[in-house]
Coordinates of C-alpha atoms in Angstrom, one line a residue:
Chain H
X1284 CA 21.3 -54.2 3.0
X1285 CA 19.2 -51.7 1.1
X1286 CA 16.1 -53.2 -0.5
X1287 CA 14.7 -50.4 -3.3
X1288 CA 11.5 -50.8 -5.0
X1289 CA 11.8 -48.0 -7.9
X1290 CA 14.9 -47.5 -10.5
X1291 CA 15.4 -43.5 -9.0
X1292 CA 15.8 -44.8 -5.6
X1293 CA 18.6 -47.6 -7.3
X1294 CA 20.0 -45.1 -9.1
X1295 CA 20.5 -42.5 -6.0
X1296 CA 21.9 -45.7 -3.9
X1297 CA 24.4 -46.6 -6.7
X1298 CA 26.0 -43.0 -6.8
X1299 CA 27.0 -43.8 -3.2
X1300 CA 28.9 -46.7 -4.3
X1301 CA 32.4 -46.6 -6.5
X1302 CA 32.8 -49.1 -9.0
X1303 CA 33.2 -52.4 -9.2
X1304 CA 29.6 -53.7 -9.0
X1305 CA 29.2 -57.2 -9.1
X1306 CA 25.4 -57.7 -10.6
X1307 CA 22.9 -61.3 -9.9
X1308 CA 19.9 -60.6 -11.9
X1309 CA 17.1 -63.2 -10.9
X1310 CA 13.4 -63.9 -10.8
X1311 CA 13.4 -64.7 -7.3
X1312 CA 12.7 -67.7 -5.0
X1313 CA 15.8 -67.7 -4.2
X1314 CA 17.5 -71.1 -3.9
X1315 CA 21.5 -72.5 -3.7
X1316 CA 22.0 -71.8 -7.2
X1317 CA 21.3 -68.3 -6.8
X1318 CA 23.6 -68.0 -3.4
X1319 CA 26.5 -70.0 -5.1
X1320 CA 25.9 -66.7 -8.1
X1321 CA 25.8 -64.0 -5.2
X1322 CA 28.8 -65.7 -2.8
X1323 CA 30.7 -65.5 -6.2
X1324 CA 29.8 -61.9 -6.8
X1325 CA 30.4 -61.0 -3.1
X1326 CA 34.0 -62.1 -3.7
X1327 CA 35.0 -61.0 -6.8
X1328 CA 33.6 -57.3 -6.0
X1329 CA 33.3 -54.5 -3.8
X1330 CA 29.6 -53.8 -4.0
X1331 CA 26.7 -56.8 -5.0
X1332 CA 23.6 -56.0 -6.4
X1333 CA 20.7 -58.5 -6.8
X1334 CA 17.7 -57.5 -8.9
X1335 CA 14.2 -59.7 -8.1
X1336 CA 11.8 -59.6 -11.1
X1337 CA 9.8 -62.1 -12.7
X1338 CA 10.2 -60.6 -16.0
X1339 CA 6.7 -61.1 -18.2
X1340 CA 8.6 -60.4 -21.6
X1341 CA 10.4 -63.8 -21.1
X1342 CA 7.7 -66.0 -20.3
X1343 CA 5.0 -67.4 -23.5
X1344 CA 1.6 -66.8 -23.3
X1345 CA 1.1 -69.9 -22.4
X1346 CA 3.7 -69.9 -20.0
X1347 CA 3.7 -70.3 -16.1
X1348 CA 4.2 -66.3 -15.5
X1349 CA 1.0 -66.3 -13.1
X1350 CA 2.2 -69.1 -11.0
X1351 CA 5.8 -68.8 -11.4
X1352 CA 6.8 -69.0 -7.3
X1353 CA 7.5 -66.3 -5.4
X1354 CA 8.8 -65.3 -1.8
X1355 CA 9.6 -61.9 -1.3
X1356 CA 9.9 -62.0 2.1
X1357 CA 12.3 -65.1 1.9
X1358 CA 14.3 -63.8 -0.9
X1359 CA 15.0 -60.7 1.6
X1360 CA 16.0 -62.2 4.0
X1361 CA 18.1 -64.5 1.7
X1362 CA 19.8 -61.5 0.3
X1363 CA 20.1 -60.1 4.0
X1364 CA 22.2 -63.1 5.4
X1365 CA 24.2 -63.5 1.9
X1366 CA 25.1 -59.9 2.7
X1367 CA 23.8 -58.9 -0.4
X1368 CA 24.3 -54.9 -0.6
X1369 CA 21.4 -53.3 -2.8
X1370 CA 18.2 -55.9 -3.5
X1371 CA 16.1 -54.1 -6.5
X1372 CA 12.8 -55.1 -6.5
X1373 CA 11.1 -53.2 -9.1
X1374 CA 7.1 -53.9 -9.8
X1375 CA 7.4 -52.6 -13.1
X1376 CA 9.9 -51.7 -15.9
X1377 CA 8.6 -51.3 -18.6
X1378 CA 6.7 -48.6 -20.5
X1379 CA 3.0 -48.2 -23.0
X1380 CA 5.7 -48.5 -25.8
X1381 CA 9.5 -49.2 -26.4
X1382 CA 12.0 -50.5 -28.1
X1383 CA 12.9 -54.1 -28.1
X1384 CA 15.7 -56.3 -28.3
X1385 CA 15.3 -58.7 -30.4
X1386 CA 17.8 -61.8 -30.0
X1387 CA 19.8 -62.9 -33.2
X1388 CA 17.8 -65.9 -35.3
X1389 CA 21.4 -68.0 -35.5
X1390 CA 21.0 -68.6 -31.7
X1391 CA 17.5 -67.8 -30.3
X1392 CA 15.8 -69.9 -32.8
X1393 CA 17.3 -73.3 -31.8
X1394 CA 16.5 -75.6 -28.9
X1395 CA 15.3 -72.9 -25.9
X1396 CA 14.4 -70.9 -28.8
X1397 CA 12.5 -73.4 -30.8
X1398 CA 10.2 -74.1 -27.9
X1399 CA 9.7 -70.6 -26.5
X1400 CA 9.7 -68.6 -29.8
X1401 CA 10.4 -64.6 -28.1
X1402 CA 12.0 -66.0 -25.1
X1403 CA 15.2 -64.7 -25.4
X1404 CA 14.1 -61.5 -26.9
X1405 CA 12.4 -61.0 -23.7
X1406 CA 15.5 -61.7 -21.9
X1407 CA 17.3 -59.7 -23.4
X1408 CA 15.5 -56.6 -23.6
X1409 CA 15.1 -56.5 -19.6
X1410 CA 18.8 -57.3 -19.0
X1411 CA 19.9 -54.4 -21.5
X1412 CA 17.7 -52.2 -18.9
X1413 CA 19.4 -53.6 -15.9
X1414 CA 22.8 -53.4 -17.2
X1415 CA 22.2 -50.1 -17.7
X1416 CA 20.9 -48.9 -14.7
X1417 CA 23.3 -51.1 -12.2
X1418 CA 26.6 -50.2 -14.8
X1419 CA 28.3 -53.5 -13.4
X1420 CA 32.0 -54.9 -13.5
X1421 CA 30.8 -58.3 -13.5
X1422 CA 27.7 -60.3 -13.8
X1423 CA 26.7 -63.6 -13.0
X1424 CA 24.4 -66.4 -14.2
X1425 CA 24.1 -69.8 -13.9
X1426 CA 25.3 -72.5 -16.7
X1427 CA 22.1 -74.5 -15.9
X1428 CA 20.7 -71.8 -18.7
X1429 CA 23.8 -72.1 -21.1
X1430 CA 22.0 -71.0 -24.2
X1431 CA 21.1 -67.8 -22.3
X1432 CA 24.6 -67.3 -21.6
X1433 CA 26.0 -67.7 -25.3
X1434 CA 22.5 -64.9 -26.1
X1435 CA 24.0 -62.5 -23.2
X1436 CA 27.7 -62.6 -24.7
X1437 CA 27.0 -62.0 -27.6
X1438 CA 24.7 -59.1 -26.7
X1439 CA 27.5 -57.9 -24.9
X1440 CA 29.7 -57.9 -27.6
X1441 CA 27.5 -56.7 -30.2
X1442 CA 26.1 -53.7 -27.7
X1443 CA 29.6 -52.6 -26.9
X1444 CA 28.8 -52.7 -23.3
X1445 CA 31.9 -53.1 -21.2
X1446 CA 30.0 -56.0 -18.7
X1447 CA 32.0 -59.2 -17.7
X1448 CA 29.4 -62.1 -17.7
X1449 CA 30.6 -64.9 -15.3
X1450 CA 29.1 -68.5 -16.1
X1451 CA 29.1 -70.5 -12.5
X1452 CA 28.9 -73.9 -12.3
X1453 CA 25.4 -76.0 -11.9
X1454 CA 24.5 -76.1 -8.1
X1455 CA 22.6 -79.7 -8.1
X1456 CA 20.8 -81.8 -4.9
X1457 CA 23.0 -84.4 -3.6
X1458 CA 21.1 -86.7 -5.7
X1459 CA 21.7 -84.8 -9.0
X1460 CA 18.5 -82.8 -9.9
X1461 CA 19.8 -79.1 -10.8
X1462 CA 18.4 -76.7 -8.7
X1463 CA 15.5 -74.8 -10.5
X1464 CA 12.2 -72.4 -8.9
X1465 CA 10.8 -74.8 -10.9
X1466 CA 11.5 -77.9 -9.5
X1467 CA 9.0 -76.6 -6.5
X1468 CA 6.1 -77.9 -9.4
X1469 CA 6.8 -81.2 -8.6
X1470 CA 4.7 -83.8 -6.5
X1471 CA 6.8 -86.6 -5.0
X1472 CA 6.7 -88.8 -7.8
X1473 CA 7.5 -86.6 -10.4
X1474 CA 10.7 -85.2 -8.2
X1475 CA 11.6 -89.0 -8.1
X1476 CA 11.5 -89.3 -12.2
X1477 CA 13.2 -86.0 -12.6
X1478 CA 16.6 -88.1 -11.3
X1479 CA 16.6 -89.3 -15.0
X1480 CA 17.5 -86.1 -16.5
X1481 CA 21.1 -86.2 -14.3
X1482 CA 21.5 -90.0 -14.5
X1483 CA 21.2 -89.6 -18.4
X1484 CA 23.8 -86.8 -18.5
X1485 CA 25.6 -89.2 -15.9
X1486 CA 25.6 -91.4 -18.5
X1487 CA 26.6 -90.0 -21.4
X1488 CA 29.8 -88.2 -19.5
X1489 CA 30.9 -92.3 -18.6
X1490 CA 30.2 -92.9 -22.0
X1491 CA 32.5 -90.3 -23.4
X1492 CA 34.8 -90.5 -20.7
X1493 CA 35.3 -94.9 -21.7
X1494 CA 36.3 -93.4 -25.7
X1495 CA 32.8 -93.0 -26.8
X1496 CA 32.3 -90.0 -29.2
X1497 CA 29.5 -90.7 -31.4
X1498 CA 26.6 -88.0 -30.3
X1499 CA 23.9 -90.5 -31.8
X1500 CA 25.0 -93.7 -30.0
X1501 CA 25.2 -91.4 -27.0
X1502 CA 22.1 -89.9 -27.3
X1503 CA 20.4 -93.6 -27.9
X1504 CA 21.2 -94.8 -24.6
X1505 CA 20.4 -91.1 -22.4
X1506 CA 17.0 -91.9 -24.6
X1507 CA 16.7 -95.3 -23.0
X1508 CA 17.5 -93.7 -19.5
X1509 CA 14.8 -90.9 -19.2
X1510 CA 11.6 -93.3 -20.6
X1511 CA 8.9 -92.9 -20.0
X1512 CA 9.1 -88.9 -19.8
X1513 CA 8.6 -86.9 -22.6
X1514 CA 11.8 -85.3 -24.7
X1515 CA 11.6 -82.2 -25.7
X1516 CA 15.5 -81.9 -27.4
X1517 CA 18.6 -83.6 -26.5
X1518 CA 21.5 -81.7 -28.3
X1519 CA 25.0 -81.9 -28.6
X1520 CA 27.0 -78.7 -29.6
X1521 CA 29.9 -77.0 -29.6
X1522 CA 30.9 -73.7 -27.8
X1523 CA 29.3 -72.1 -30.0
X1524 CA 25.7 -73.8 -30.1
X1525 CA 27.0 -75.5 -33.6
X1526 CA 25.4 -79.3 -33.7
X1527 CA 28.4 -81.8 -33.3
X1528 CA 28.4 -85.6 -34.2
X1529 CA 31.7 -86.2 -32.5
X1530 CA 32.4 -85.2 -29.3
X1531 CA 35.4 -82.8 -28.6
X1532 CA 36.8 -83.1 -25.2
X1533 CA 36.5 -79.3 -23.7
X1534 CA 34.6 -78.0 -26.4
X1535 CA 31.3 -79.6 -26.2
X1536 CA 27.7 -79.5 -24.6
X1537 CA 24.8 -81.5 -23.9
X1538 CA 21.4 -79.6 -23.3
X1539 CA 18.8 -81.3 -22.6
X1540 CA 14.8 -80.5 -22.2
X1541 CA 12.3 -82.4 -20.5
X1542 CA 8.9 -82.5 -19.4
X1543 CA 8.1 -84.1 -16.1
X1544 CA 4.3 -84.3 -16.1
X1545 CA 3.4 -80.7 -16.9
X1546 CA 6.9 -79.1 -15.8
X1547 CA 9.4 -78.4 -18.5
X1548 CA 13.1 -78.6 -16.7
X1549 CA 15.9 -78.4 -18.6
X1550 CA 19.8 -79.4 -17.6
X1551 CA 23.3 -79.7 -19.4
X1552 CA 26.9 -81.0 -19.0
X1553 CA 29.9 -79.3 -20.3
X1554 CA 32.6 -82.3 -21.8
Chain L
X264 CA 42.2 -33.8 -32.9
X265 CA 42.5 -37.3 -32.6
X266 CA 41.3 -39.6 -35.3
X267 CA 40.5 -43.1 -34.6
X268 CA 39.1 -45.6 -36.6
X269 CA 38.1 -48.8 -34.7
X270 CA 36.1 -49.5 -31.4
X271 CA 39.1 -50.1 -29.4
X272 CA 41.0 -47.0 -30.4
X273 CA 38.1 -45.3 -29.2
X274 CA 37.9 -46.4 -25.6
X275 CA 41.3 -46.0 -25.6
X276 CA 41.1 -42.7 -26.1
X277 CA 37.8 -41.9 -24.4
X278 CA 39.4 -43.4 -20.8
X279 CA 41.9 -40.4 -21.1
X280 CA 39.1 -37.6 -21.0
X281 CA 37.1 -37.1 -17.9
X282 CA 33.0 -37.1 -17.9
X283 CA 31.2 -34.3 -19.5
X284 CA 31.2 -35.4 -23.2
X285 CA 29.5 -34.0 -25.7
X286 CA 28.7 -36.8 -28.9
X287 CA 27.6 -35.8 -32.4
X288 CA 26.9 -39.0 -34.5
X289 CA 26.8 -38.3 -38.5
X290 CA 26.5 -39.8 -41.2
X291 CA 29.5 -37.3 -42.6
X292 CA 29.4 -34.8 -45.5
X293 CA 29.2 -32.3 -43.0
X294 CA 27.6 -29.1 -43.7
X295 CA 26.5 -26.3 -41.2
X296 CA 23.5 -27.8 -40.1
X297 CA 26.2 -30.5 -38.3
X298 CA 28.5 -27.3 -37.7
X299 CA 26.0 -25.8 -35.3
X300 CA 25.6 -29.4 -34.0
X301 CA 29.1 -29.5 -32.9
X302 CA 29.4 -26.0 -31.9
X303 CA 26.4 -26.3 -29.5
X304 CA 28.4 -29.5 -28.3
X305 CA 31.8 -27.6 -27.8
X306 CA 30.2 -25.0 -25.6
X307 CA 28.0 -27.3 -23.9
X308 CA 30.4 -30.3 -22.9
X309 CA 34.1 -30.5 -21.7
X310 CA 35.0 -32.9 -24.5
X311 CA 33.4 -33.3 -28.3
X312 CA 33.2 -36.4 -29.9
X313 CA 32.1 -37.1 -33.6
X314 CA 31.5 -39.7 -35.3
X315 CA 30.6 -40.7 -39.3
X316 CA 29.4 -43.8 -40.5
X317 CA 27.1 -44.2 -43.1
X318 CA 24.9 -46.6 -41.7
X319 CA 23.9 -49.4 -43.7
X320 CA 20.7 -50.7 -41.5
X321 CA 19.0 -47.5 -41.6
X322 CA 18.7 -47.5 -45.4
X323 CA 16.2 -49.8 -47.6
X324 CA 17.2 -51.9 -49.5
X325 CA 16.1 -50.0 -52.6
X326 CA 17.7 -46.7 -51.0
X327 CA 20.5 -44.6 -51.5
X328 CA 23.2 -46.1 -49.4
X329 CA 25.3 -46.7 -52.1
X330 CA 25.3 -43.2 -53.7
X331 CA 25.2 -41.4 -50.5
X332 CA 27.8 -38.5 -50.9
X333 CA 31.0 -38.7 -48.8
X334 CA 33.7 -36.6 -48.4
X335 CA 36.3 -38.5 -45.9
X336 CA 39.8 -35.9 -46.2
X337 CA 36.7 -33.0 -46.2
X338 CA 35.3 -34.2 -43.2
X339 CA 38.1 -34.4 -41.5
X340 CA 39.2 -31.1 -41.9
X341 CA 35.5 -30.0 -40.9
X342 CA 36.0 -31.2 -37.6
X343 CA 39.9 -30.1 -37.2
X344 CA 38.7 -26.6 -37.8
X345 CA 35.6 -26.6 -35.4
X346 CA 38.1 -28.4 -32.3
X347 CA 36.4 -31.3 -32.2
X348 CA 38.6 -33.4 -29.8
X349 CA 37.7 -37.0 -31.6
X350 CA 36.5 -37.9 -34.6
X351 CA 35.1 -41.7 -35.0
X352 CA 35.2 -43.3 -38.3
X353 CA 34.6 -47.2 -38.2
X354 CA 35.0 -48.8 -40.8
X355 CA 32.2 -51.0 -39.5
X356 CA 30.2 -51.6 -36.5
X357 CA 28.6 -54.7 -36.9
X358 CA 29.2 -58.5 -36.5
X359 CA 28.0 -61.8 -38.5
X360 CA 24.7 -62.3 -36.2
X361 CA 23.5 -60.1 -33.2
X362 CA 20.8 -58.6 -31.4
X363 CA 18.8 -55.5 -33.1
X364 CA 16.9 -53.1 -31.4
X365 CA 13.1 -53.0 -32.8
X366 CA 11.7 -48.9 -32.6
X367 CA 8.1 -49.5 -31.0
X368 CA 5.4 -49.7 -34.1
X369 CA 3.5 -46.6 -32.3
X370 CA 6.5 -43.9 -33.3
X371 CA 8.2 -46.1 -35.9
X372 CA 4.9 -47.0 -38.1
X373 CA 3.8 -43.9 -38.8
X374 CA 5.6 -41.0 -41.5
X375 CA 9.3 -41.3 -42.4
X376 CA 8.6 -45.2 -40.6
X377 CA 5.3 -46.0 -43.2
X378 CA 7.5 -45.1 -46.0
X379 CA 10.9 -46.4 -44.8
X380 CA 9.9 -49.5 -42.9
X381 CA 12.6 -50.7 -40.7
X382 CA 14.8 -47.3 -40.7
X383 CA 14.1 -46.1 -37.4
X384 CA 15.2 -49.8 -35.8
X385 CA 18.2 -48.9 -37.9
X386 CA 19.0 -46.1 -36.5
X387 CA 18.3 -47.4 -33.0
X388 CA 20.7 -50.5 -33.3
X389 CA 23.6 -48.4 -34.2
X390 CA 22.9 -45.3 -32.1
X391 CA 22.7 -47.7 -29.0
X392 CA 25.7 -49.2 -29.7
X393 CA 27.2 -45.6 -30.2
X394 CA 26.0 -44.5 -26.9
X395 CA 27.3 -47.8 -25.2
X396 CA 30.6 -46.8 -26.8
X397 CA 31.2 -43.0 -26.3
X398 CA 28.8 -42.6 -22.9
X399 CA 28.0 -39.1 -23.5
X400 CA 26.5 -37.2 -21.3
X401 CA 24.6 -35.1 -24.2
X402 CA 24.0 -36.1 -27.4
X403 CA 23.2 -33.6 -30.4
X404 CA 20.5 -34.1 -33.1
X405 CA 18.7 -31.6 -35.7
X406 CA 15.2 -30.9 -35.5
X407 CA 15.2 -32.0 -39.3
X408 CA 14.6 -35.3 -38.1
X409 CA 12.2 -34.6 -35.7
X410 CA 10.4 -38.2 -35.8
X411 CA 14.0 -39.4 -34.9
X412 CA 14.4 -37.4 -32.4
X413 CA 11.3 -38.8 -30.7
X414 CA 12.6 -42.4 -31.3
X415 CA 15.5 -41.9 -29.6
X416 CA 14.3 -40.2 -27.0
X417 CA 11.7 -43.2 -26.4
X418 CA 14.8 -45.2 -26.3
X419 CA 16.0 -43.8 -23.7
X420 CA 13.7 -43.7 -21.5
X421 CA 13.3 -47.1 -21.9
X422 CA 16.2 -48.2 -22.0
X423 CA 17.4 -46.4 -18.6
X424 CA 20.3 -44.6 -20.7
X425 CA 21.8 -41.9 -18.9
X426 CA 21.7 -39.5 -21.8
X427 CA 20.7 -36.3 -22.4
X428 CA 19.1 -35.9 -25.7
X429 CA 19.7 -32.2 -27.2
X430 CA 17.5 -31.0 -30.4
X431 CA 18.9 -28.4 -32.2
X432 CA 17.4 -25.6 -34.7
X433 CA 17.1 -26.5 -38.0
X434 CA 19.3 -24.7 -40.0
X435 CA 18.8 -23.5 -43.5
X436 CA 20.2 -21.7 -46.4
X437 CA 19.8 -17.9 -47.2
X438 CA 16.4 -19.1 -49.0
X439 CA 15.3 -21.2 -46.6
X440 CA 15.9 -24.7 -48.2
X441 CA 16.7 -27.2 -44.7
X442 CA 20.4 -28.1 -45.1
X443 CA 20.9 -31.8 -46.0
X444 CA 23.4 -33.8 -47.0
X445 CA 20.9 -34.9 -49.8
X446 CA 20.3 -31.8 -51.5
X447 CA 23.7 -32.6 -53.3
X448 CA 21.6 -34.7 -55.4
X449 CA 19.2 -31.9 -57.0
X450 CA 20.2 -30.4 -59.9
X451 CA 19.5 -26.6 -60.9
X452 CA 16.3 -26.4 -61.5
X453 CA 15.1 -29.3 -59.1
X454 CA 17.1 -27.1 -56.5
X455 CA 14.5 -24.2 -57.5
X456 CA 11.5 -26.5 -57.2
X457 CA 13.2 -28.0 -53.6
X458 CA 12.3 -24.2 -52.0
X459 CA 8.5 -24.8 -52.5
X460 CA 8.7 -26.8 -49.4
X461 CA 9.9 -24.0 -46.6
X462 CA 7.8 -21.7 -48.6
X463 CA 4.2 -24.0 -48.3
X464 CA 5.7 -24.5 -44.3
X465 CA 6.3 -20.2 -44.2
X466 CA 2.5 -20.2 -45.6
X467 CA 1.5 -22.3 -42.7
X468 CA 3.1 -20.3 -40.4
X469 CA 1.5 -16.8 -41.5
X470 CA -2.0 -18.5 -41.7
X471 CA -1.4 -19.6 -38.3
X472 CA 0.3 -16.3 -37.2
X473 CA -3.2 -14.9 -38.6
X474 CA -5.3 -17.3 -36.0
X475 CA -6.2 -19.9 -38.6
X476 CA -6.0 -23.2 -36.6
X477 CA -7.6 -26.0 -38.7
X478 CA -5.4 -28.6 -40.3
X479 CA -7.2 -29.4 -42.9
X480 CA -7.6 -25.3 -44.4
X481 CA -3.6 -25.1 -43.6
X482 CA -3.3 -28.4 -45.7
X483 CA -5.0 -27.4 -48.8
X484 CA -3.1 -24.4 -49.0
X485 CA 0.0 -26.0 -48.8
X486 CA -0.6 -29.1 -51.1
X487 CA -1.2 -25.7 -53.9
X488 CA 2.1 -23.9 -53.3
X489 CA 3.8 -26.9 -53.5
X490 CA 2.5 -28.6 -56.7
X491 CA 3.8 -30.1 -59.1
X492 CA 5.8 -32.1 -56.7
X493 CA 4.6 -35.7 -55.6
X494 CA 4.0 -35.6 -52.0
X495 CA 5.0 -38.2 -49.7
X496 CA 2.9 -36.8 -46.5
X497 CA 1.7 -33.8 -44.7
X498 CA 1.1 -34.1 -41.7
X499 CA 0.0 -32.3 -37.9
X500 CA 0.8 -33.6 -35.1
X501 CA 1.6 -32.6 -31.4
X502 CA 4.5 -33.3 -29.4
X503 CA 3.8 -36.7 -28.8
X504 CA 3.2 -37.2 -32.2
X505 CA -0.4 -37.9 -32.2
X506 CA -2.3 -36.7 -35.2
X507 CA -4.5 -33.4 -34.6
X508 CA -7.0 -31.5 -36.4
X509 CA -6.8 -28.0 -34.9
X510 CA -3.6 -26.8 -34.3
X511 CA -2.4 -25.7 -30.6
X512 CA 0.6 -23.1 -30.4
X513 CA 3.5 -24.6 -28.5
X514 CA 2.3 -27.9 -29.0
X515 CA 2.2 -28.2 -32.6
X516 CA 4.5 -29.7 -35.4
X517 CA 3.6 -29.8 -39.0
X518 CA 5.8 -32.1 -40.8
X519 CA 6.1 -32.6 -44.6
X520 CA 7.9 -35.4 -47.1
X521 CA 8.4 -34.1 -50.8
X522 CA 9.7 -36.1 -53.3
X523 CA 12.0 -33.1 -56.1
X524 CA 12.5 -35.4 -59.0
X525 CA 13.9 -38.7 -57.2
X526 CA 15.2 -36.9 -54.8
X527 CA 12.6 -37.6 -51.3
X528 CA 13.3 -34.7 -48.7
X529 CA 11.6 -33.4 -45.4
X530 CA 11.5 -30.9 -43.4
X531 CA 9.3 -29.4 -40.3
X532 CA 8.4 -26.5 -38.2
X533 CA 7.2 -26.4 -34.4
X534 CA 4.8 -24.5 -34.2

């Protein structure tokens, strides 16, 4: 494995490769979520390229950026026994002044959006830099952030850029709590009342799965599951990130935001 | 020459040429200011590309977009007689909601940006998607718009693009007036009036030809060959566009905005 530090040195390692880049951005402290992304990439494509950068556009200025975790030394030797091929580390990539992508209102502003106003924008302007640096066939990101994944698409589309984005599944603890950097935030009590979030969305699926459609009758009881902790949204949409009463089966989505004590976690369930 | 008029005819026809392509982006009614575009492209690149589309987010909404002149069957013909190997015309390039690309407020503010807020991050949106599209490996622009040239080479940069951006001589007619699609909007005697504006920028150049360096002397003299038109802005500035007082040869640009009748042109000289 080649672990660069600058975007030349990436770019002088990618003209030894031929196409078919598969491409794991991340922000580091690397987890199973991350290696269930990069085992996926590593099969799917020749070459796999995983970028490390905890990207200060996306975080509020409120935000955790400072203490956001972080293990370089882990997350290279992660990468190393994944077999990871190229590990870009950059310290900085931005400029004094630049452009910016800003996401569209219709799905930035909602849920994710409402709460981190800029969020996305911040996403999205440092993935249109790495997408154009790494050129990849494919890239891959986790449906734990699913309104991220409906921002990328459509950057995709409306950018003309010829990227596949691949959404893999929600990599969980055996006792349900999605696997997030952020869940290191959590003292032993708080990692016991983050359970709710998965029970809840437990819930709901048995709920919808015994003929129950209604969203608000749903929503009641996942309400009932995660007191005391403090609800940030609990949404139900459709593919699209349109609101939905009624449940389709195979078209729907329930996001859901939390915050246990200080931590803000978030989760969903595809129906 | 190949015509194509949607996105997907395009990459259709672009994954039959090899690298090495040369990309012209217009807005159409192509004079020889776009002619020496294209011809600097056809001796530069391997392939030529052109495309014209009269792009609505870089006008205001109390701009010309409606009346800008177009000449489609002229156009065409323009190109077929200068070998251009494929002329783009979408219809349109944009979707219901999407991401926009926001010029930084340091380049974008400031001239043609203070008095046409929002243009430049017009320009940006559709010239990345353009880029995304075609993947040239140079791209031709006039000097004319020499604040847009700066924006888009600050996009660049920063947004990794592998692109090489190629400013190209302004060219003029036999009296000097810039060409411009918009001088097909003066009449007679406003096109008599419209040559004040090389003339006051010739008067610069002779003072400065003569060792007079100060802005401010150069200023006043051109403000009095160019009356009775209402002026929009003259202004110094050096490469980076920064503002300067005393003018430094090689490193200088004087550019001017002149409104003949309703008609707002500009025009510049690097000095």
């Amino acid at each position: 494995m080649t672990v660069v530090y600058t975007k030349e040195d990436l770019k002088a390692e990618l003209l030894k490769l031929n196409k078919n880049i598969g491409f794991v951005p991340t922000m580091g402290y690397l987890h199973n979520g991350h290696k269930s992304l990069i085992e996926k990439s590593k099969s799917e494509n020749e070459y796999t390229v995983v970028s490390i950068f905890v990207n200060p556009a996306q975080f509020l200025p409120n935000e955790d950026l400072d203490k956001y975790p972080r293990n370089k030394e882990g997350d290279i030797k992660f990468c190393e026994d994944l077999g990871v091929d190229i590990l870009f580390m950059p310290k900085d990539v931005y400029f004094d002044y630049e452009p910016k992508v800003i996401a569209p209102k219709e799905l930035a502003s909602i849920l994710e959006g409402a709460t981190r106003p800029g969020h996305f924008d911040g996403v999205l302007t440092v993935l249109n830099k790495f997408f154009n640096l790494v050129k990849p066939k494919n890239a891959y990101f986790g449906k734990k952030d699913t309104q991220q994944l409906m921002v990328i698409n459509n950057m995709i589309k409306s950018f003309f850029m010829n990227i596949n984005i691949v959404p893999c599944e929600i990599i969980r603890e055996e006792d349900g709590l999605a696997l997030s950097s952020r869940n290191s935030y959590l003292d032993e009590e708080q990692r016991v009342m983050a359970l709710k979030i998965f029970r809840s969305l437990t819930k709901a699926k048995n709920m919808i799965e015994n003929g129950e459609l209604d969203s608000n009758l749903i929503q009641k009881e996942m309400r009932g599951i995660l007191e005391p902790l403090k609800i940030d949204y609990i949404e139900f949409v459709d593919k699209e990130f349109n609101k939905i009463d009624k449940i389709k089966l195979g078209e729907s989505i329930i996001l859901i935001a939390v915050y246990v004590g200080p931590t803000r976690l978030i989760d969903n369930i595809w129906i």
